[in-house]
Each structure stands twice: as C-alpha cells, then as structure tokens.
Coordinates of C-alpha atoms in Angstrom, one line a residue:
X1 CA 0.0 0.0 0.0
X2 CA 1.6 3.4 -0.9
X3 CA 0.5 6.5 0.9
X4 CA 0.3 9.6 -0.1
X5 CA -1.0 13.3 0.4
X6 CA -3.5 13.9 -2.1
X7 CA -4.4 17.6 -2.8
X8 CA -8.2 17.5 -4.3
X9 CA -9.3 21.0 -5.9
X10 CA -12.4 22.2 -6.2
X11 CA -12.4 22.7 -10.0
X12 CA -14.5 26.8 -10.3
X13 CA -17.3 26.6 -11.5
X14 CA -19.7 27.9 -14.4
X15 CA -22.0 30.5 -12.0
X16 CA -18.9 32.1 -10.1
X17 CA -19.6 35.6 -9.2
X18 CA -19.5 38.1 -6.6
X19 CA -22.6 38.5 -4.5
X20 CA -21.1 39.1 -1.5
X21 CA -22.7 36.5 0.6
X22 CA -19.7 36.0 3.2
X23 CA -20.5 37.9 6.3
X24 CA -17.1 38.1 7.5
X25 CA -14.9 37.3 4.7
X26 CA -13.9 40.6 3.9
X27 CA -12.8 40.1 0.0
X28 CA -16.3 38.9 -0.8
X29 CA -17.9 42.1 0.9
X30 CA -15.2 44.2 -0.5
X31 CA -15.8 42.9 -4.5
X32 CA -20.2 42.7 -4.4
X33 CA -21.3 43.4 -7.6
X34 CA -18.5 43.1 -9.0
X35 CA -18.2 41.7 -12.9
X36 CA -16.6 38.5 -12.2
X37 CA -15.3 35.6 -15.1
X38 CA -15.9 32.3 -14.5
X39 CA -13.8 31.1 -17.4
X40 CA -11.0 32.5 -16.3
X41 CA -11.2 31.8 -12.9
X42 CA -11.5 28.0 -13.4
X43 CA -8.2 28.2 -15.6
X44 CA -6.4 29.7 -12.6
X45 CA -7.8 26.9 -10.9
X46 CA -6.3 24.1 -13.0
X47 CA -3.3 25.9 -13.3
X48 CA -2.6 26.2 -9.5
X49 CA -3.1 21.9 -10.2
X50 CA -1.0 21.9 -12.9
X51 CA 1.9 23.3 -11.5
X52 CA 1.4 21.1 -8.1
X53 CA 1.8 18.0 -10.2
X54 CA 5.2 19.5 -11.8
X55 CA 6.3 20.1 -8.4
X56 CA 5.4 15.5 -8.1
X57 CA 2.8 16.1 -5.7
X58 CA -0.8 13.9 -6.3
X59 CA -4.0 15.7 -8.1
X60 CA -7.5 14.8 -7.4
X61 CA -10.5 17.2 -8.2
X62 CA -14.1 18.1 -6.9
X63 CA -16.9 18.9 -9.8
X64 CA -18.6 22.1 -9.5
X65 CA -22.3 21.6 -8.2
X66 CA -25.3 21.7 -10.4
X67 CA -26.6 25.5 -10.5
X68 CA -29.0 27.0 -9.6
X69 CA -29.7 24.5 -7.3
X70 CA -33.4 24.1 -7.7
X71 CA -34.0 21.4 -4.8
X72 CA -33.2 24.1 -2.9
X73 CA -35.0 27.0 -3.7
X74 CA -38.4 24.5 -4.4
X75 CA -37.8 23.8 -0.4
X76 CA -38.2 27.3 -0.1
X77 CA -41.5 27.7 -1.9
X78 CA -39.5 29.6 -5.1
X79 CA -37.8 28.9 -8.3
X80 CA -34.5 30.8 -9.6
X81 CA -37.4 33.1 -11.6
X82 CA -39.2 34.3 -9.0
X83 CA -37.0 33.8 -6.2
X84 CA -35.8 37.7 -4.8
X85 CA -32.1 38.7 -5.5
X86 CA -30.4 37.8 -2.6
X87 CA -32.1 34.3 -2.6
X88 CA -31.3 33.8 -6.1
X89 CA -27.6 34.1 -5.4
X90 CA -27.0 32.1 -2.9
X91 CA -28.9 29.1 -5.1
X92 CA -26.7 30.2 -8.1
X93 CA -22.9 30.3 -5.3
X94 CA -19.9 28.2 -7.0
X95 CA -18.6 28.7 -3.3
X96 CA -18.1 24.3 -3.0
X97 CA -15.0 25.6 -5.3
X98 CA -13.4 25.7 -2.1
X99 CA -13.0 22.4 -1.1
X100 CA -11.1 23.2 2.3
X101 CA -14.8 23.3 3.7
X102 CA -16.4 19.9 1.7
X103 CA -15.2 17.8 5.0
X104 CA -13.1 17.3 7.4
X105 CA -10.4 14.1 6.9
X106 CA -8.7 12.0 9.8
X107 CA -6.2 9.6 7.9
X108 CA -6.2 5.4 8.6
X109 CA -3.0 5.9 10.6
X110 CA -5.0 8.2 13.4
X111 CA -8.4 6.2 13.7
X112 CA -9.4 3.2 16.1
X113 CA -10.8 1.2 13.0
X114 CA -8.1 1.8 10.7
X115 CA -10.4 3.7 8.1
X116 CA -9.7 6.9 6.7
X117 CA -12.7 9.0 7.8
X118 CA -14.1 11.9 6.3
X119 CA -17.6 13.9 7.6
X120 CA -18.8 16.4 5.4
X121 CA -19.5 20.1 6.7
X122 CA -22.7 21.4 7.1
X123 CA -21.7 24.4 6.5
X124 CA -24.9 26.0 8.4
X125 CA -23.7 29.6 9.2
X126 CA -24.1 30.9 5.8
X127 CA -27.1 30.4 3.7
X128 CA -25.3 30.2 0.3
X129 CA -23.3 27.6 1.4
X130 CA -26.1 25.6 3.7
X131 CA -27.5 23.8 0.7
X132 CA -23.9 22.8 -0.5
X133 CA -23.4 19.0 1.2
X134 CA -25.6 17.1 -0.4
X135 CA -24.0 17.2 -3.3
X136 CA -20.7 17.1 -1.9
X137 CA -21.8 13.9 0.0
X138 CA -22.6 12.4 -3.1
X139 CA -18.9 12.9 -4.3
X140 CA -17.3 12.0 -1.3
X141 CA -19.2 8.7 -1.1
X142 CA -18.1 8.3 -5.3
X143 CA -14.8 8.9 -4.7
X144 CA -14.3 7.2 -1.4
X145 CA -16.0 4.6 -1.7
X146 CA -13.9 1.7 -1.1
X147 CA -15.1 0.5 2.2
X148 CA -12.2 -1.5 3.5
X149 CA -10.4 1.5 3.1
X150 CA -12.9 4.8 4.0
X151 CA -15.6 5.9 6.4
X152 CA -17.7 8.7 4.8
X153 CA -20.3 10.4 7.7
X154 CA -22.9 12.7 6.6
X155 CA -23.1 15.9 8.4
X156 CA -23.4 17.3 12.2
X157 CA -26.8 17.7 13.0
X158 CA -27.5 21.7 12.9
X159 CA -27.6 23.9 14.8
X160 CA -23.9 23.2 15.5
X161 CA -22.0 24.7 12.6
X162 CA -19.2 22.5 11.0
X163 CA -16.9 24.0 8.3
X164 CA -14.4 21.3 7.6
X165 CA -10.9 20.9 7.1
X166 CA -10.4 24.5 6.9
X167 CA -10.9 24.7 10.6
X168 CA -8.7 21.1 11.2
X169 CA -4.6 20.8 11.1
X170 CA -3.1 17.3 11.6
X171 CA 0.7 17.6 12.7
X172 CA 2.9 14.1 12.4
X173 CA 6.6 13.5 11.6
X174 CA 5.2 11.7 8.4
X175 CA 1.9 11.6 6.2
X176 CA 1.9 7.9 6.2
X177 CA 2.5 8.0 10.5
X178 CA 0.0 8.4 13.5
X179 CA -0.3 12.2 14.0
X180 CA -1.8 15.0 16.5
X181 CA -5.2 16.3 14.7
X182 CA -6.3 19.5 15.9
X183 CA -9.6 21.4 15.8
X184 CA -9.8 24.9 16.4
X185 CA -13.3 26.4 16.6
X186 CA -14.6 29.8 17.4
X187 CA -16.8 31.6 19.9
X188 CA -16.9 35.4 19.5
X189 CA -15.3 37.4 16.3
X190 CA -16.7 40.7 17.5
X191 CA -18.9 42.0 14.7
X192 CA -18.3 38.6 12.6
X193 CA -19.7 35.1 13.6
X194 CA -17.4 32.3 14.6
X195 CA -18.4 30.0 12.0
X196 CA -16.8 26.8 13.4
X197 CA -18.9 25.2 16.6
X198 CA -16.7 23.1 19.7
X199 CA -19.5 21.0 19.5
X200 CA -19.6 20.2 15.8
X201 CA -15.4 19.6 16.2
X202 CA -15.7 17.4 19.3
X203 CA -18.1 15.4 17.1
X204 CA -16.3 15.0 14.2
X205 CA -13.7 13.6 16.5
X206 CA -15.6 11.1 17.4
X207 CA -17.1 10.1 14.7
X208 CA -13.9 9.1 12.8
X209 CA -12.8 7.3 16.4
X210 CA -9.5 9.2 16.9
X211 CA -7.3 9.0 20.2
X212 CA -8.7 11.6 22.7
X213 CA -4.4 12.0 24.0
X214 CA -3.7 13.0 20.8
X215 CA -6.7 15.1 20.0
X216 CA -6.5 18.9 20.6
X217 CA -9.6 21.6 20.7
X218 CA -8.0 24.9 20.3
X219 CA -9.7 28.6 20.3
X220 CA -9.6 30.4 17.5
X221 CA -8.9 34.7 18.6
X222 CA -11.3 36.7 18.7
X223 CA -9.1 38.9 17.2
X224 CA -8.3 37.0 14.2
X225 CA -11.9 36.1 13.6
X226 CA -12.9 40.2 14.1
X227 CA -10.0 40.9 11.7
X228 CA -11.7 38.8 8.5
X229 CA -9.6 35.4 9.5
X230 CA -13.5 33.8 9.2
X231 CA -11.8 30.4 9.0
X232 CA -8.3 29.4 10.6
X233 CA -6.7 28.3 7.0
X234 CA -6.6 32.3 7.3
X235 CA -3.9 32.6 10.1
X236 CA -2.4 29.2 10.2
X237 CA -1.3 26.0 8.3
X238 CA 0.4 22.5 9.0
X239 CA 1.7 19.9 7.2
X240 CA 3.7 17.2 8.6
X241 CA 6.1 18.2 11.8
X242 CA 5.6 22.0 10.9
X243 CA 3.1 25.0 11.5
X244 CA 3.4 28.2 10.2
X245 CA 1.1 30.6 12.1
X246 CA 0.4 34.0 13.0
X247 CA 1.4 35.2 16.6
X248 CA -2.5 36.1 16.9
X249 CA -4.2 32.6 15.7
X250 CA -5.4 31.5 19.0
X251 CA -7.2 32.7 22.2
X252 CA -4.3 30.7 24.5
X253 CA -0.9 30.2 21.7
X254 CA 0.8 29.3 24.7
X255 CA -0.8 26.7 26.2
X256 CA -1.5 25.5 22.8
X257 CA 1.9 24.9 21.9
X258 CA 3.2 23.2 25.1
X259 CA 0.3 20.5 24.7
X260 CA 2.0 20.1 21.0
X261 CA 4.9 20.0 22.1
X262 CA 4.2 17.1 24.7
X263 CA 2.4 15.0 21.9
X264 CA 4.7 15.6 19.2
X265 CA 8.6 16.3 20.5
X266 CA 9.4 17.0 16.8
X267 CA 7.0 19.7 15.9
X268 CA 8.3 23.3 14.3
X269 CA 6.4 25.7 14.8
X270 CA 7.2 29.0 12.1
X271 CA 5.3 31.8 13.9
X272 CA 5.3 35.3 12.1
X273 CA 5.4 38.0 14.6
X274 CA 2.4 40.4 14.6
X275 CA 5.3 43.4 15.0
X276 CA 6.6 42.1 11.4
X277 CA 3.2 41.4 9.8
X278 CA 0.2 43.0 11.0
X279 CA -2.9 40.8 11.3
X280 CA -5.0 43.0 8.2
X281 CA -1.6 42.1 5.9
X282 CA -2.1 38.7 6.7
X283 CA -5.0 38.4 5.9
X284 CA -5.3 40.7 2.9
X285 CA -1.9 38.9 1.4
X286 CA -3.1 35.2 2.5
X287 CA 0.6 33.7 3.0
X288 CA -1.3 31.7 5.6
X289 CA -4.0 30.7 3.4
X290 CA -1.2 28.7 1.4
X291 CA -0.5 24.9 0.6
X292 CA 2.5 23.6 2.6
X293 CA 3.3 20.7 1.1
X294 CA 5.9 18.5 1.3
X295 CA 8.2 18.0 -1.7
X296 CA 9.6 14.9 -3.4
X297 CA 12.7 15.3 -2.1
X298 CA 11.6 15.6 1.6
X299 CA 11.7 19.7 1.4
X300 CA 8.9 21.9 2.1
X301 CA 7.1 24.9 0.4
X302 CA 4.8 27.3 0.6
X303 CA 2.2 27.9 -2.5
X304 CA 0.7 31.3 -1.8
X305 CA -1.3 33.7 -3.7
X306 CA 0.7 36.5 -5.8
X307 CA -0.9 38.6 -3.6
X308 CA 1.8 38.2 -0.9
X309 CA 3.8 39.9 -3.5
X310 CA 2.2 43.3 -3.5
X311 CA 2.8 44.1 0.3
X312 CA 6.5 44.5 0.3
X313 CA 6.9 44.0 4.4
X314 CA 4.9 40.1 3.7
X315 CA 7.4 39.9 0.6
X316 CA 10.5 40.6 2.5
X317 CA 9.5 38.6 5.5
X318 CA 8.9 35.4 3.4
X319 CA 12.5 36.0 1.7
X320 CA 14.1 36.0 5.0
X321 CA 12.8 33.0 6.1
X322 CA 13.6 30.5 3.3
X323 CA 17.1 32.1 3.4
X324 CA 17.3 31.5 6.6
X325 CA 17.7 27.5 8.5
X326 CA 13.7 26.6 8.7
X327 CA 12.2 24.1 7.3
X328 CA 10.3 25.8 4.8
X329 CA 12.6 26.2 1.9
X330 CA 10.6 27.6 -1.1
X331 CA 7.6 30.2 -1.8
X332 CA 6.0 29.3 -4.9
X333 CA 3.1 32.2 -5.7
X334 CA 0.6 31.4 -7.9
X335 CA -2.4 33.1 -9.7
X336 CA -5.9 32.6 -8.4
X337 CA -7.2 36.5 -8.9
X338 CA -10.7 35.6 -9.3
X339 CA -10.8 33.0 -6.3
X340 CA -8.9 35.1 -3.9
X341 CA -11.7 38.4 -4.9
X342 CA -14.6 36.1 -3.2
X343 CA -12.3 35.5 -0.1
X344 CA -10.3 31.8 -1.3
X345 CA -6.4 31.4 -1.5
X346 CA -5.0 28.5 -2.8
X347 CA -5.6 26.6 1.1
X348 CA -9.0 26.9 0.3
X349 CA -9.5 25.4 -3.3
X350 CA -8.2 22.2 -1.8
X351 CA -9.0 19.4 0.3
X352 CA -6.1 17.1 1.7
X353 CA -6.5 13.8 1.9
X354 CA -3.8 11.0 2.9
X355 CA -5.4 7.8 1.4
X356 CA -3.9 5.0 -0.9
X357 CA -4.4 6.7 -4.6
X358 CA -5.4 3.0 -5.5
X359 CA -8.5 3.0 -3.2
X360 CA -9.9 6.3 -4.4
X361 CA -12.1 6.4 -7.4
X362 CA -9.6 6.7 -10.7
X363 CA -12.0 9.7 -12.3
X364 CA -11.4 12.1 -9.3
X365 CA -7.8 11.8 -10.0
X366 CA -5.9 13.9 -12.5
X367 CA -2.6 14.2 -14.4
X368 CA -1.9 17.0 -17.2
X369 CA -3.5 15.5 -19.7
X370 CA -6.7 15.2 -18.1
X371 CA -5.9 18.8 -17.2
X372 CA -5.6 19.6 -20.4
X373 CA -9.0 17.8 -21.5
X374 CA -11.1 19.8 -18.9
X375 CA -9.2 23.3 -19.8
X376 CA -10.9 22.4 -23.1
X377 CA -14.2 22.2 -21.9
X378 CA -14.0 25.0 -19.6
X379 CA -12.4 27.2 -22.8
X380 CA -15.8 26.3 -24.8
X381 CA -18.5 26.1 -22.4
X382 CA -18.1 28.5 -19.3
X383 CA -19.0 31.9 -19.2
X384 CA -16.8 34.9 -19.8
X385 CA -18.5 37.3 -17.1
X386 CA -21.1 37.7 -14.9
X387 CA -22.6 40.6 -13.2
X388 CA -25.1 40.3 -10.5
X389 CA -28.0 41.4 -12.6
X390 CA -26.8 39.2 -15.2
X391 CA -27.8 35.7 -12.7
X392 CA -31.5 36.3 -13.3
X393 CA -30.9 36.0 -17.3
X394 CA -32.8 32.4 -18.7
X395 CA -29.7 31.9 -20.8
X396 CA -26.9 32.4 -18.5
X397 CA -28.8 29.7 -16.5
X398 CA -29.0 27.6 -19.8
X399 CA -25.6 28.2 -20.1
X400 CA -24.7 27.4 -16.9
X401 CA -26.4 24.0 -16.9
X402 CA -24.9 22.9 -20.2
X403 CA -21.7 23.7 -19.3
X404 CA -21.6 21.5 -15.6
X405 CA -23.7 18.9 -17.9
X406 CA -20.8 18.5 -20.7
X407 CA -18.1 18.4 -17.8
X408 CA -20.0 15.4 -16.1
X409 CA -20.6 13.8 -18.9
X410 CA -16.6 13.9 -19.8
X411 CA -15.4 12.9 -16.9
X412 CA -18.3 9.6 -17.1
X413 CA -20.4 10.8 -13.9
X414 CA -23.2 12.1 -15.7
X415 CA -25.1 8.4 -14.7
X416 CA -24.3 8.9 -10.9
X417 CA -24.7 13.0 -10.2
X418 CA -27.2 13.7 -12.1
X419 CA -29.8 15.9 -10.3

C-alpha cells in the first residue's frame, strides 16, 4: 500500500460571481457586484493543479455543483425566476470551489478502526453555502467509496455549525504516521460570527474514532476572527512536523503549543510575529491561506497567492525566512485572482486527503493530460463574465447547466450525479 498526500481542488465553477454573501470574509464584501469571469477563474484553478503536479505532488479534483440549485430553492417555496435577489444568489454560489470546507479528513493511521474517515460540513452559518453538502456527499461517497479503506459520515446535526478541514490541522513527523489532529473552533469574532462550533469539532472527532491524548480543541482569537480570518486556514497552516502561524491565531498560543509539544517532541512551529506582519496584511496577502506541502525530495514549500507579492513588508518577511535555516525552503506564488476576490487562496480550493491513490475512485484523479482535456471544456463552455444582474438572465442559466452537464458527462459521472 503506498501513501500519499492527495491535494483535491475544487475545480471553479460555471456561475462564479460576486454576490457578496460571506458575512465576515472581507474580499467577498469588499468585490459585491463586482463583474466576475468564471472562465477565467477556473483556468487559474487548474493551473494552480497543474503546476502542483510539476512540483510530483498527487491531483485529485471536486466537480462544480449543479446550478442553480433548484431542490433548494423549491424547499423554499420559489424557483430561480421568482426567487428575490439575494435568494437567487446564494442558489446560483460556485462557493463548493473551495473544497477546504467539503469535510473534514482524519487519515487510517490516526483512527481506532483503521479507516480513513471523512464527515462532510454542514456548513450551516451561511445560507449560500447551507445547501452545498448534499451534493458534496454524493462525491465524497463516489470517490471514497472503497469500504475496507474509507468511512464517509454525513453531516453534524445543525444547529452546530461545522466548516471542515479548513478549521482542522493534523501535525505528524510523516503523512503515512500516526499524527496529533487539531480542531480549532470559534466563539466570539466581535462584529463577525465564529463560524466553526466546539461541539460540531468534538463530534467529528468522534465520529472518525480518533485518540482523545492525541486530540486537541484549540480557540480560535477573537481577534483573528474580528480581523476577516473567518476560517483558521486564514492565520495558520500545517503539514507534517511544521506550522506556520500567526502570533495572533489562538485565544491561549501558549498553552497550545506546550500540549503540542508534549504529543509531538518534533514539531516546528514558524510563527510570524504580529510586530513584522500586522494581522489585516495577513489576511489581505493570504501567505497563511497557502499549501504547505511536502516536496519529493523531503523539502517543504509554501504555495501562496501572488498577492503576498504586493505588500512588500509580507514579501520581505517570506525572503528572510527560506534564506534562513527553517524548514520551509521555497515560496511558490501562484495566480488565483478571481478565487482570492470572493475571499479563497489557494488553502481553500483544496482538500487534503492522505489515502492509498489505489483506493480512491480513478475519475477524481488527475494528471496534465486530463488537465488539459477539462481546460478544453471549460475554454468552450463556461462563461466569460457575470454581473449580479446578469444571474437572473434564462440563458446564462441555460448556459450554466450545459456547461456543468458536458463536464459530467466527460469525466463519465453524468449516470451517478445527475440531479
């Protein structure tokens, strides 16, 4: 059996635009009504995959969901013609792009049974995304559905709000060893909401039967939380023995890190300074929002946004630390414009998953060529804008449909996700 760390992205889909829906997530207020382009965007998208399997790390994607979602709005009383504005949106939100927030994964080596577990988000806080996991169930139990190798749980019971893996680090001196998982959850973000429930994390954690030793709970900061860091993928990320982490991530750092220390003697932990980068640069340059990924070679780096480039003080920061001894030895930016304007660096288009690639499903898996393929599709079928006005329009929906229809239909899952 050969395991590995498999990065699956969310591939953008055909209705992306900015509504402004994320209470909280201050890109996506800051760019409503914005024109956005969907084509474009979703090229960024596989892209950021392309160059991740250059770099000999393992691709898997997540389809876009089918828009608008009609189940939806009918369990409203509406349809997407007579539905008002705001409710319109959220049935017509590509937001499952960001597959950070599909589930939440605990690895075979971590679990009681052996199985690599994965519980889908509810995602309750935010209406535009509350009407996301059924369909992302119906993935997750395509893709995983090997049971001698995976345990897929629907989702926590509302009203306790889950919101994945973006709110979920696992620390370990190796993918393939037993590791510390740790959920950090909110309770106050001053004028925001903490989106990520203690209760909803202390039942994913049981659900997928991991060791309560080696199980941490940790408190988001009310002050990363009131600063836009709505999930903690904002202002910290782990991979393997390391995190890299802002000064201000948690309500108690210190205790936090002497109970990681005590479970895992090996850990580094790369903590940026608040005095060297200000909480608002963090987040508006989302170096934390990155993939830290571990290299063939046994290195690490850090795949950010371009956006760390344009604040010189995050720039020059990053520079000093891979020419300096850590263990982080390369910053690799990438372009994902369009995702990052709705709130989503390149942490959130992805969902990590340590699993045999043998077990998983062979047509969420990807290589360049099948990169290439779905680049096509996306180049012929999906949009080149959309403004908020422009949702409402019959053919942009027709569009829309025949667009996620000829991508299903590629990739042979038209028979099993059919609405």
């Amino acid at each position: 059996m050969t395991v590995r760390e498999i990065n699956f992205d969310g591939l953008i889909g055909p209705s992306h635009n900015y509504a402004g829906l994320s209470l909280g997530n201050l890109a996506s207020s800051r760019n409503a009504g914005a024109v956005s382009h969907p084509k474009a965007a979703a090229l960024q998208g596989i892209e950021k995959m392309r160059s991740n399997i250059r770099l000999g790390l393992s691709q898997g994607i997540f389809l876009p969901q089918w828009r608008p979602d009609g189940a939806w709005l009918s369990a409203l009383g509406t349809d997407v013609g007579n539905a008002e504005a705001h409710i319109r949106a959220a049935a017509m939100s590509a937001s499952s792009m960001w597959a950070a927030n599909a589930a939440t994964v605990s690895p075979a080596a971590d679990t009681a049974d052996g199985l690599t577990h994965l519980t889908v988000a509810n995602l309750v806080t935010m209406p535009h995304r509350s009407h996301e996991w059924p369909q992302t169930l119906a993935q997750l139990r395509l893709a995983f559905s090997d049971r001698s190798a995976f345990a897929v749980h629907g989702p926590v019971p509302a009203p306790f709000g889950d919101e994945g893996a973006a709110n979920h680090m696992r620390l370990c001196d190796s993918h393939g060893e037993a590791g510390v998982e740790i959920f950090v959850y909110g309770q106050s973000g001053g004028p925001f909401p903490a989106r990520q429930h203690v209760e909803a994390s202390k039942a994913v954690a049981r659900l997928h039967r991991l060791d309560p030793g080696r199980t941490l709970f940790v408190m988001q900061s009310e002050e990363a939380i009131a600063a836009g860091a709505f999930h903690n993928d904002v202002v910290a990320v782990a991979n393997e023995r390391v995190l890299f982490t802002h000064e201000q991530a948690f309500a108690d750092k210190d205790r936090f890190y002497a109970d990681l220390r005590v479970l895992l003697p090996s850990v580094e932990i790369v903590e940026v300074p608040a005095s060297a980068i200000s909480l608002a640069d963090a987040i508006r340059s989302y170096i934390f929002n990155a993939q830290l990924v571990t290299l063939p070679d046994g290195g690490m780096a850090l795949v950010l946004p371009t956006e760390a480039r344009d604040i010189p003080g995050v720039w020059a920061w990053l520079e000093a630390m891979v020419a300096g001894n850590g263990p982080i030895r390369q910053i690799i930016p990438v372009d994902v414009r369009q995702s990052m304007a709705n709130g989503g660096g390149p942490a959130c288009l992805r969902l990590r998953v340590v699993a045999d690639p043998a077990n998983i499903d062979p047509r969420f898996l990807v290589d360049e060529a099948r990169l290439d393929n779905i680049a096509g599709i996306i180049d012929a079928y999906w949009p080149e804008a959309i403004a908020p006005d422009d949702l409402a329009d019959t053919r942009l929906i027709a569009r829309i449909e025949q667009s996620w229809l000829t991508l299903v239909d590629h990739l042979q899952l038209s028979g099993d996700l059919i609405p």
